[in-house]
Short mmCIF file of C-alpha atoms in Angstrom, two decimals:
data_model
loop_
_atom_site.label_atom_id
_atom_site.label_comp_id
_atom_site.label_asym_id
_atom_site.label_seq_id
_atom_site.Cartn_x
_atom_site.Cartn_y
_atom_site.Cartn_z
CA UNK W 1 4.04 -4.90 18.66
CA UNK W 2 3.42 -1.18 18.96
CA UNK W 3 0.11 0.54 18.22
CA UNK W 4 -0.36 1.66 14.62
CA UNK W 5 -0.44 5.48 14.57
CA UNK W 6 0.68 6.06 10.97
CA UNK W 7 -2.84 6.46 9.60
CA UNK W 8 -3.88 10.11 9.85
CA UNK W 9 -3.71 10.49 6.05
CA UNK W 10 -6.66 8.06 5.68
CA UNK W 11 -9.37 9.54 7.87
CA UNK W 12 -11.25 11.09 4.92
CA UNK W 13 -11.93 8.35 2.34
CA UNK W 14 -13.65 10.74 -0.09
CA UNK W 15 -10.57 12.95 -0.31
CA UNK W 16 -8.42 9.83 -0.53
CA UNK W 17 -10.31 8.68 -3.63
CA UNK W 18 -10.03 12.14 -5.20
CA UNK W 19 -6.27 12.09 -4.69
CA UNK W 20 -5.85 8.49 -5.83
CA UNK W 21 -7.59 8.24 -9.18
CA UNK W 22 -7.91 4.92 -11.04
CA UNK W 23 -4.54 3.91 -12.45
CA UNK W 24 -5.00 1.41 -15.26
CA UNK W 25 -1.42 0.03 -15.29
CA UNK W 26 -1.48 -0.92 -11.59
CA UNK W 27 -5.03 -2.26 -11.79
CA UNK W 28 -4.14 -4.43 -14.79
CA UNK W 29 -0.91 -5.59 -13.14
CA UNK W 30 -2.66 -6.89 -10.02
CA UNK W 31 -5.56 -8.34 -12.00
CA UNK W 32 -3.25 -10.20 -14.40
CA UNK W 33 -1.47 -11.85 -11.47
CA UNK W 34 -4.71 -12.72 -9.70
CA UNK W 35 -6.08 -14.37 -12.81
CA UNK W 36 -2.78 -16.22 -13.31
CA UNK W 37 -2.50 -17.58 -9.77
CA UNK W 38 -6.22 -18.00 -9.16
CA UNK W 39 -8.72 -17.32 -6.41
CA UNK W 40 -9.33 -16.94 -3.60
CA UNK W 41 -7.43 -13.66 -3.38
CA UNK W 42 -6.53 -11.60 -0.31
CA UNK W 43 -5.68 -7.90 -0.60
CA UNK W 44 -3.90 -6.32 2.37
CA UNK W 45 -4.46 -2.58 2.77
CA UNK W 46 -7.49 -2.57 0.46
CA UNK W 47 -8.65 0.90 1.55
CA UNK W 48 -11.77 2.00 -0.31
CA UNK W 49 -11.67 -0.90 -2.76
CA UNK W 50 -9.62 0.63 -5.56
CA UNK W 51 -8.48 -2.86 -6.59
CA UNK W 52 -10.86 -5.03 -4.58
CA UNK W 53 -13.95 -3.83 -6.42
CA UNK W 54 -12.60 -4.40 -9.99
CA UNK W 55 -11.50 -7.89 -8.92
CA UNK W 56 -15.02 -8.71 -7.77
CA UNK W 57 -16.44 -7.25 -10.98
CA UNK W 58 -14.26 -9.75 -12.87
CA UNK W 59 -15.80 -12.60 -10.88
CA UNK W 60 -12.83 -13.27 -8.60
CA UNK W 61 -13.33 -14.46 -5.02
CA UNK W 62 -11.71 -11.52 -3.21
CA UNK W 63 -11.23 -10.55 0.44
CA UNK W 64 -10.16 -7.00 1.28
CA UNK W 65 -8.48 -6.30 4.62
CA UNK W 66 -7.76 -2.88 6.09
CA UNK W 67 -7.23 -1.36 9.52
CA UNK W 68 -9.08 1.95 8.89
CA UNK W 69 -12.86 1.59 9.43
CA UNK W 70 -13.70 4.77 7.50
CA UNK W 71 -11.93 3.47 4.40
CA UNK W 72 -13.71 0.11 4.59
CA UNK W 73 -17.12 1.73 5.11
CA UNK W 74 -16.64 3.85 1.99
CA UNK W 75 -15.47 0.81 0.05
CA UNK W 76 -18.55 -1.17 1.06
CA UNK W 77 -20.77 1.71 -0.04
CA UNK W 78 -19.11 1.85 -3.45
CA UNK W 79 -19.22 -1.93 -3.87
CA UNK W 80 -22.97 -2.14 -3.26
CA UNK W 81 -23.97 -5.81 -3.57
CA UNK W 82 -20.70 -7.14 -5.04
CA UNK W 83 -19.69 -10.38 -3.26
CA UNK W 84 -16.65 -9.04 -1.41
CA UNK W 85 -15.56 -10.12 2.05
CA UNK W 86 -14.44 -6.99 3.90
CA UNK W 87 -12.26 -7.47 6.98
CA UNK W 88 -11.29 -4.78 9.48
CA UNK W 89 -8.03 -5.97 10.98
CA UNK W 90 -4.40 -5.09 11.62
CA UNK W 91 -2.17 -6.52 8.89
CA UNK W 92 0.30 -7.53 11.60
CA UNK W 93 -2.20 -9.67 13.45
CA UNK W 94 -5.08 -11.31 11.58
CA UNK W 95 -6.44 -14.86 11.49
CA UNK W 96 -9.12 -15.61 8.90
CA UNK W 97 -9.16 -19.43 9.10
CA UNK W 98 -8.69 -19.54 5.33
CA UNK W 99 -5.86 -19.89 2.84
CA UNK W 100 -5.49 -17.96 -0.41
CA UNK W 101 -3.89 -18.70 -3.77
CA UNK W 102 -2.82 -15.09 -4.21
CA UNK W 103 -2.07 -12.49 -1.53
CA UNK W 104 -0.91 -8.97 -2.34
CA UNK W 105 -0.49 -5.71 -0.47
CA UNK W 106 -1.49 -2.37 -1.95
CA UNK W 107 -1.36 1.31 -1.09
CA UNK W 108 2.24 0.98 0.18
CA UNK W 109 0.79 -1.04 3.05
CA UNK W 110 4.07 -2.85 3.74
CA UNK W 111 6.05 0.38 3.81
CA UNK W 112 3.74 1.69 6.54
CA UNK W 113 5.29 -0.90 8.88
CA UNK W 114 8.31 0.91 10.22
CA UNK W 115 10.14 -1.72 12.29
CA UNK W 116 11.54 -5.15 11.48
CA UNK W 117 9.31 -6.64 14.17
CA UNK W 118 6.17 -5.24 12.54
CA UNK W 119 7.26 -6.37 9.06
CA UNK W 120 7.95 -9.87 10.36
CA UNK W 121 4.58 -10.00 12.12
CA UNK W 122 2.85 -9.23 8.83
CA UNK W 123 4.92 -11.81 6.95
CA UNK W 124 4.01 -14.44 9.55
CA UNK W 125 0.32 -13.72 8.92
CA UNK W 126 0.89 -14.02 5.18
CA UNK W 127 2.58 -17.41 5.62
CA UNK W 128 -0.35 -18.58 7.73
CA UNK W 129 -2.85 -17.65 5.01
CA UNK W 130 -0.92 -18.53 1.84
CA UNK W 131 -1.88 -21.81 0.14
CA UNK W 132 0.89 -24.37 -0.36
CA UNK W 133 1.39 -23.43 -4.02
CA UNK W 134 0.12 -19.88 -3.64
CA UNK W 135 1.95 -16.67 -4.45
CA UNK W 136 2.54 -13.53 -2.40
CA UNK W 137 3.31 -10.19 -4.07
CA UNK W 138 5.15 -7.52 -2.14
CA UNK W 139 6.19 -4.20 -3.64
CA UNK W 140 7.95 -1.05 -2.52
CA UNK W 141 9.49 2.03 -4.02
CA UNK W 142 13.12 1.53 -5.10
CA UNK W 143 15.09 3.81 -2.80
CA UNK W 144 17.30 6.17 -4.80
CA UNK W 145 19.60 9.03 -3.69
CA UNK W 146 17.05 11.75 -4.47
CA UNK W 147 14.57 10.04 -2.13
CA UNK W 148 17.02 10.39 0.75
CA UNK W 149 16.97 14.17 0.63
CA UNK W 150 15.05 16.39 3.04
CA UNK W 151 13.10 19.58 2.36
CA UNK W 152 12.74 21.93 5.29
CA UNK W 153 10.50 24.44 3.53
CA UNK W 154 6.94 23.62 2.55
CA UNK W 155 6.48 22.96 -1.18
CA UNK W 156 3.26 22.80 -3.17
CA UNK W 157 2.61 19.25 -4.41
CA UNK W 158 -0.71 19.40 -6.29
CA UNK W 159 -4.24 20.79 -6.17
CA UNK W 160 -7.70 19.65 -7.23
CA UNK W 161 -11.42 20.39 -6.91
CA UNK W 162 -13.63 18.21 -4.73
CA UNK W 163 -17.28 17.23 -5.28
CA UNK W 164 -18.46 20.40 -3.52
CA UNK W 165 -16.41 22.68 -5.74
CA UNK W 166 -13.79 23.41 -3.10
CA UNK W 167 -10.29 24.07 -4.40
CA UNK W 168 -7.95 21.97 -2.28
CA UNK W 169 -4.22 22.68 -2.28
CA UNK W 170 -1.84 20.00 -1.04
CA UNK W 171 1.69 20.93 -0.01
CA UNK W 172 4.22 19.58 2.44
CA UNK W 173 7.72 18.77 3.58
CA UNK W 174 9.93 15.65 3.51
CA UNK W 175 12.47 14.41 5.99
CA UNK W 176 14.62 11.30 5.54
CA UNK W 177 15.77 9.45 8.66
CA UNK W 178 18.85 7.63 7.33
CA UNK W 179 19.44 5.55 10.48
CA UNK W 180 15.99 3.95 10.41
CA UNK W 181 15.49 4.26 6.62
CA UNK W 182 12.17 6.06 7.08
CA UNK W 183 10.90 8.86 4.87
CA UNK W 184 8.65 11.24 6.78
CA UNK W 185 6.18 13.23 4.70
CA UNK W 186 4.03 15.93 6.25
CA UNK W 187 1.11 16.80 3.98
CA UNK W 188 -0.80 20.05 4.48
CA UNK W 189 -4.24 20.35 2.86
CA UNK W 190 -5.89 23.77 2.68
CA UNK W 191 -9.27 24.97 1.44
CA UNK W 192 -11.78 27.69 2.22
CA UNK W 193 -15.08 27.01 3.97
CA UNK W 194 -18.37 28.71 3.12
CA UNK W 195 -17.45 31.67 5.32
CA UNK W 196 -14.23 32.17 3.39
CA UNK W 197 -12.03 30.96 6.25
CA UNK W 198 -9.00 28.88 5.33
CA UNK W 199 -9.18 25.37 6.75
CA UNK W 200 -5.87 23.59 7.25
CA UNK W 201 -5.41 19.88 7.84
CA UNK W 202 -1.97 18.45 8.62
CA UNK W 203 -1.31 14.75 8.05
CA UNK W 204 2.10 13.17 8.77
CA UNK W 205 3.03 9.94 7.01
CA UNK W 206 6.08 7.74 7.53
CA UNK W 207 7.18 5.15 4.97
CA UNK W 208 9.96 2.59 5.45
CA UNK W 209 12.40 2.58 2.53
CA UNK W 210 13.99 -0.62 1.20
CA UNK W 211 16.82 -1.74 -1.02
CA UNK W 212 16.47 -4.88 -3.19
CA UNK W 213 18.88 -7.22 -1.40
CA UNK W 214 17.67 -6.09 2.01
CA UNK W 215 14.08 -6.87 1.05
CA UNK W 216 14.98 -10.29 -0.37
CA UNK W 217 16.91 -11.16 2.81
CA UNK W 218 13.96 -10.15 4.98
CA UNK W 219 11.67 -12.39 2.93
CA UNK W 220 14.11 -15.32 2.95
CA UNK W 221 14.62 -15.33 6.70
CA UNK W 222 10.86 -15.17 7.21
CA UNK W 223 10.14 -18.27 5.13
CA UNK W 224 9.72 -17.07 1.54
CA UNK W 225 11.52 -17.73 -1.73
CA UNK W 226 11.43 -14.98 -4.36
CA UNK W 227 10.47 -16.52 -7.70
CA UNK W 228 9.84 -13.45 -9.91
CA UNK W 229 11.17 -9.89 -9.90
CA UNK W 230 9.83 -6.85 -11.75
CA UNK W 231 10.64 -3.17 -11.84
CA UNK W 232 7.43 -1.58 -13.09
CA UNK W 233 3.70 -2.10 -13.60
CA UNK W 234 4.30 -3.42 -17.13
CA UNK W 235 6.28 -6.47 -15.91
CA UNK W 236 9.62 -5.11 -17.10
CA UNK W 237 12.62 -6.67 -15.33
CA UNK W 238 14.06 -5.13 -12.17
CA UNK W 239 17.09 -3.01 -13.15
CA UNK W 240 19.17 -0.16 -11.75
CA UNK W 241 16.79 2.26 -13.48
CA UNK W 242 13.59 0.81 -11.98
CA UNK W 243 11.50 3.07 -9.77
CA UNK W 244 9.70 0.17 -8.06
CA UNK W 245 10.53 -3.27 -6.67
CA UNK W 246 7.98 -6.05 -7.25
CA UNK W 247 8.78 -9.45 -5.73
CA UNK W 248 6.56 -12.50 -6.21
CA UNK W 249 7.18 -15.09 -3.52
CA UNK W 250 6.34 -18.65 -2.57
CA UNK W 251 6.12 -20.03 0.94
CA UNK W 252 9.23 -22.03 1.76
CA UNK W 253 8.49 -25.30 3.55
#
């Protein structure tokens, strides 16, 4: 197992929250499944608690696991006295001595694992922690031809204002590695400090891209049966037009 160095985009949890606003469809999707399958619940890649905190507010027994200490610290601060178990650990190697009725990964956590060995290490941990009749949700973007293109020139993506009134511009480039099925994004954030000097922060991010049958085969040969398939946050079926792949799995004995 190689060291995890695909995390530079998560060193500033405040900016992360500004760029990842609450998204009611995804929050309701995860919450509906958690309430259906029951607690305890384990979220992998919980970050600053975007989903973990609403789960706890609904009275669910929830554990949030993440590898980035800054993200967890910010999540704990936001959660105040909510009864959440926060765990700093690598999703490829964790042992909590507990089993869960529902396990899900968020924030494209699974796609951050770039090799088959890393993906299988994570799936082994999920099997270890999934209750006998529990469910595991895995989701990825549905790789389409336009996602396999590369842009060599920097393009502006979006901009926003932070809590201090700074105007932050986010731009970047994309490169698709077809051999390894990895999309490399290089985000560039720029703003001016109090002296009027432009500050530039560069954050590379690599995400493994999957196709539906490939993902199902990976799950099958690592001890899971896929029992439900969806193509969007509203539980619509997985079709050729879907932009996402949602697979709900059971542990195969």
